[in-house]
XYZ file of C-alpha atoms in Angstrom:
337
model
C -5.056 47.232 -49.399
C -1.937 45.284 -50.359
C -3.220 43.107 -53.199
C -0.260 40.714 -53.301
C -0.354 40.184 -49.562
C -4.090 39.526 -49.730
C -3.798 36.990 -52.558
C -1.010 35.105 -50.790
C -2.807 35.018 -47.437
C -5.951 33.652 -49.085
C -4.019 31.165 -51.204
C -2.125 29.663 -48.290
C -5.079 29.081 -45.958
C -6.583 25.616 -46.355
C -10.170 25.127 -47.450
C -10.834 22.035 -49.511
C -14.432 21.651 -50.698
C -16.623 20.780 -47.745
C -13.969 21.894 -45.239
C -13.766 25.595 -46.043
C -14.084 26.914 -42.488
C -10.552 28.322 -42.110
C -10.595 29.959 -45.555
C -14.118 31.278 -45.023
C -13.206 32.807 -41.656
C -10.190 34.588 -43.156
C -12.275 35.864 -46.079
C -14.968 36.989 -43.625
C -12.408 38.960 -41.637
C -11.254 40.672 -44.834
C -14.791 41.298 -46.091
C -15.920 42.858 -42.797
C -13.662 45.841 -43.539
C -16.123 46.739 -46.306
C -19.278 44.924 -45.204
C -19.315 45.197 -41.374
C -22.344 42.935 -40.946
C -21.013 40.140 -43.158
C -21.454 36.608 -41.839
C -21.072 32.959 -42.753
C -24.411 31.420 -43.705
C -24.586 27.712 -44.576
C -20.909 27.733 -45.583
C -21.103 30.882 -47.737
C -19.529 34.174 -46.682
C -22.158 36.843 -47.410
C -22.025 40.596 -46.895
C -23.988 43.623 -48.068
C -21.834 46.485 -49.318
C -22.865 50.028 -48.512
C -26.449 51.203 -48.054
C -28.976 49.325 -50.129
C -31.437 51.743 -51.714
C -34.971 51.103 -52.875
C -35.295 51.032 -56.641
C -31.739 49.964 -57.467
C -31.176 46.523 -59.028
C -29.596 43.947 -56.739
C -26.172 42.756 -57.878
C -24.185 39.828 -56.498
C -20.419 39.540 -56.806
C -19.568 35.850 -56.427
C -16.218 34.077 -56.078
C -15.807 30.605 -54.653
C -13.789 30.141 -51.473
C -13.153 26.402 -51.733
C -10.209 24.672 -53.395
C -9.588 21.261 -54.870
C -8.269 18.752 -52.361
C -8.518 15.211 -51.093
C -10.305 13.329 -48.333
C -9.132 10.535 -46.039
C -10.974 7.279 -46.735
C -9.134 4.904 -44.386
C -5.803 3.964 -42.807
C -4.127 0.715 -43.786
C -2.679 -1.748 -41.285
C 0.792 -0.670 -42.478
C 0.113 2.980 -41.581
C -0.570 4.419 -45.016
C -3.439 6.875 -45.468
C -5.737 6.178 -48.386
C -7.442 9.172 -49.975
C -10.075 10.172 -52.523
C -10.386 13.346 -54.567
C -12.396 16.486 -53.840
C -12.846 18.099 -57.223
C -11.000 17.634 -60.497
C -7.433 16.949 -59.427
C -4.926 16.245 -62.193
C -3.833 12.719 -61.219
C -0.769 12.896 -63.493
C 1.087 15.006 -60.931
C 0.161 13.229 -57.689
C 3.107 10.860 -57.327
C 5.651 12.192 -54.760
C 3.633 15.319 -53.885
C 3.848 16.756 -50.378
C 0.495 17.100 -48.601
C -1.034 18.253 -45.325
C -3.621 16.134 -43.503
C -6.029 18.311 -41.529
C -6.824 16.041 -38.575
C -7.083 17.015 -34.910
C -3.819 18.755 -35.738
C -2.057 19.241 -39.042
C 0.469 16.624 -40.049
C 2.632 16.417 -43.151
C 2.940 13.525 -45.498
C 4.067 12.524 -48.971
C 2.187 10.607 -51.630
C 4.024 7.342 -52.233
C 6.034 6.987 -55.415
C 7.328 3.752 -56.915
C 10.997 4.228 -57.895
C 11.723 3.759 -61.606
C 14.073 0.887 -60.666
C 11.055 -1.118 -59.429
C 8.537 -0.151 -62.086
C 10.042 -2.068 -65.027
C 10.261 1.177 -66.937
C 6.478 1.477 -67.009
C 4.777 4.786 -66.345
C 1.061 5.234 -65.792
C -1.353 7.777 -64.426
C -2.291 6.637 -60.942
C -5.892 6.106 -59.950
C -6.920 7.097 -56.436
C -7.115 3.385 -55.612
C -3.351 3.277 -56.248
C -2.516 6.319 -54.115
C -1.444 6.335 -50.475
C 0.062 8.956 -48.180
C 3.108 8.188 -46.035
C 3.458 10.238 -42.838
C 6.053 8.051 -41.167
C 3.564 7.112 -38.433
C 2.035 3.760 -37.556
C -1.669 3.013 -37.806
C -2.130 3.310 -34.042
C -0.329 6.663 -33.986
C -2.340 7.979 -36.901
C -5.679 6.954 -35.419
C -5.098 9.420 -32.568
C -4.857 12.304 -35.072
C -6.531 11.335 -38.349
C -10.072 10.148 -39.048
C -11.884 9.155 -42.226
C -13.400 12.311 -43.693
C -10.507 14.606 -42.772
C -9.429 16.835 -45.638
C -6.025 16.750 -47.320
C -4.431 19.595 -49.273
C -1.175 20.109 -51.124
C 1.626 21.437 -48.914
C 2.517 24.512 -50.931
C 3.428 28.157 -50.394
C 3.189 30.998 -52.895
C 6.389 32.036 -54.638
C 7.111 35.195 -56.612
C 8.069 34.837 -60.256
C 9.332 37.632 -62.483
C 7.313 40.828 -62.697
C 4.006 40.588 -60.875
C 3.501 36.882 -61.454
C 3.146 34.447 -58.575
C 2.732 30.699 -58.339
C 1.001 28.662 -55.675
C -2.033 26.590 -54.827
C -5.709 27.571 -54.498
C -5.270 30.645 -56.703
C -8.417 29.121 -58.215
C -10.378 30.957 -56.924
C -8.768 32.905 -54.085
C -7.492 35.340 -56.732
C -11.154 35.973 -57.588
C -11.916 36.598 -53.913
C -9.025 39.080 -53.770
C -10.255 40.826 -56.937
C -13.671 41.408 -55.372
C -12.115 42.732 -52.161
C -9.951 45.120 -54.177
C -12.996 46.273 -56.138
C -14.725 47.105 -52.840
C -11.646 49.094 -51.835
C -11.975 51.100 -55.055
C -15.715 51.598 -54.499
C -15.734 52.460 -50.796
C -16.040 56.240 -51.382
C -18.235 56.045 -54.509
C -21.939 55.895 -55.207
C -23.005 52.658 -56.855
C -25.574 51.924 -59.539
C -26.552 48.691 -57.780
C -27.303 47.318 -54.352
C -24.190 45.153 -54.012
C -23.971 41.864 -52.108
C -20.790 39.792 -51.970
C -20.876 35.991 -51.836
C -17.736 33.937 -51.263
C -19.352 30.615 -51.994
C -18.581 27.092 -50.839
C -18.199 23.810 -52.711
C -17.902 25.152 -56.249
C -15.495 22.327 -57.051
C -18.160 19.773 -56.049
C -20.925 21.058 -58.298
C -21.411 24.758 -57.456
C -23.389 23.840 -54.345
C -22.787 27.051 -52.400
C -23.786 29.200 -55.349
C -27.030 27.266 -55.666
C -27.872 28.156 -52.049
C -26.795 31.773 -52.479
C -28.726 32.214 -55.704
C -31.940 30.909 -54.161
C -31.703 32.910 -50.933
C -30.622 36.230 -52.476
C -32.571 36.139 -55.775
C -30.357 38.814 -57.393
C -31.159 40.719 -60.564
C -27.563 40.794 -61.856
C -24.550 38.607 -61.042
C -20.887 38.766 -61.925
C -19.177 35.453 -61.182
C -15.489 36.185 -60.659
C -13.444 33.055 -61.262
C -10.323 31.971 -63.127
C -9.962 30.672 -66.658
C -7.267 29.135 -68.797
C -4.145 31.143 -69.557
C -2.033 29.977 -72.459
C 1.013 27.808 -71.749
C 3.382 26.074 -74.129
C 1.676 23.351 -76.156
C -1.917 24.456 -75.520
C -4.518 25.562 -78.035
C -4.173 29.340 -78.222
C -7.780 29.695 -79.419
C -9.057 28.233 -76.136
C -6.904 30.322 -73.802
C -6.346 33.863 -72.643
C -2.944 35.424 -72.024
C -1.338 36.273 -68.712
C -0.968 39.991 -68.121
C -3.442 40.993 -70.842
C -6.431 41.680 -68.633
C -9.552 40.031 -67.275
C -11.485 37.596 -69.465
C -15.083 38.705 -70.063
C -17.407 35.811 -70.792
C -19.728 35.512 -73.770
C -21.941 32.428 -73.931
C -25.543 31.309 -74.525
C -25.860 30.773 -70.760
C -24.756 34.351 -70.024
C -26.418 37.741 -70.393
C -25.249 39.662 -73.438
C -26.379 42.830 -71.689
C -24.008 42.261 -68.766
C -21.175 41.107 -71.042
C -21.562 44.310 -73.062
C -21.722 46.349 -69.864
C -18.424 44.927 -68.638
C -16.818 45.513 -72.054
C -18.049 49.116 -72.097
C -16.777 49.646 -68.545
C -13.330 48.376 -69.524
C -13.226 50.449 -72.700
C -14.390 53.657 -71.043
C -11.674 53.334 -68.388
C -8.983 52.274 -70.858
C -8.538 48.923 -69.132
C -7.235 45.832 -70.941
C -9.601 42.893 -71.309
C -9.955 39.648 -73.238
C -13.035 37.927 -74.625
C -13.773 34.354 -73.535
C -16.310 32.628 -75.761
C -18.045 29.527 -74.402
C -20.468 27.559 -76.552
C -22.880 26.501 -73.802
C -22.645 26.370 -70.034
C -19.661 27.976 -68.286
C -18.828 25.369 -65.612
C -18.731 28.216 -63.093
C -21.116 29.498 -60.439
C -22.698 31.672 -63.125
C -24.620 28.608 -64.284
C -26.448 28.337 -60.954
C -27.401 32.007 -60.692
C -28.699 32.176 -64.254
C -31.477 29.626 -63.670
C -32.344 30.032 -59.982
C -35.916 31.102 -59.266
C -36.810 33.420 -62.174
C -33.172 33.672 -63.230
C -30.683 36.535 -63.178
C -28.625 38.412 -65.747
C -25.235 36.814 -65.308
C -21.726 37.131 -66.684
C -18.314 35.693 -65.880
C -15.229 37.820 -65.290
C -12.150 35.637 -65.024
C -8.517 35.975 -64.015
C -6.238 34.147 -66.506
C -4.466 31.269 -64.742
C -1.962 28.631 -65.851
C -1.704 25.072 -64.536
C -5.259 24.967 -63.158
C -6.000 22.484 -60.360
C -2.337 21.922 -59.512
C -0.022 23.102 -56.696
C 1.776 25.393 -59.183
C -0.990 27.592 -60.519
C 0.334 30.851 -61.998
C -1.362 34.253 -62.172
C -0.314 37.804 -62.923
C -1.355 40.261 -60.215
C -1.851 42.860 -62.933
C -4.809 40.796 -64.161
C -6.281 40.577 -60.656
C -5.940 44.346 -60.275
C -7.550 45.032 -63.655
C -10.376 42.600 -62.893
C -11.142 44.669 -59.801
C -10.971 47.922 -61.760
C -13.448 46.657 -64.375
C -15.822 45.618 -61.581
C -15.535 49.034 -59.953
C -16.225 50.817 -63.256
C -19.203 48.577 -63.963
C -20.714 49.011 -60.500
C -19.910 52.652 -59.794
C -22.550 55.230 -60.582
C -21.463 57.293 -63.555
C -21.551 61.078 -63.075
């Protein structure tokens, strides 16, 4: 498995919350190499890994397949497309961004920007009421291609930075999806201490909706939610961030299982793998929160890839962290001799 190639392919396929079909189908194709009977169920990609044996605890590996995006609300008489947000988009960066509208066919557009010459020197963060997309087409032309409810995503490709770092969009949480796939690659010839099921869940950015469905239907005993978390960048609070290239971030929080957190730490230590501790003082704002309280609850922990510039078209990760996330998962899940 080429990890970089996998991350880039997943990152560049569109799948805004509620419109994840293309991303889910690509992830399904990748997952079927390890879970041949995997399928898409109610928007979630779900597959059982290996032979499930009676008496072993049931473990779910979860990463969300959706990405932040936008949705078409209407088309103005002048031919501009008005949009709303899908998830927590940073509105400070929207002006002059390039986007793709996923209508009956994909079309490109740009978010309108008022030139500084006409703004009286004023600068403000735009609300979505202020934002419009310019495609160059008239209203009548657009109505043949675009409908209210169509999704909109940033028009962005991954780019390599120095070392093993890459930048792009939707690395939250396609890097988590890639980490799980790489863990399965590492585990494919090993016995496991769990019955493993993989869930690439939908609509995390809209309230962890796919995880809620998956948690209820699967009722797992143990869950590792593989997501991203904040990597330090200039000007941020170092105490609230991990570091790029220094390993996966293992969660510790009241909402998480100390037993699973300790198990992941021990797995990393026994294999000599780098890791970082992420302390949260309540809920995690990840899919872990849904699994921990579904039905009778599950023992849950987060394992996160450090990521800079979250919820932007220029997210940055280090592939070394993705690789080490997968290795910790494999050590945690693999049966020890």
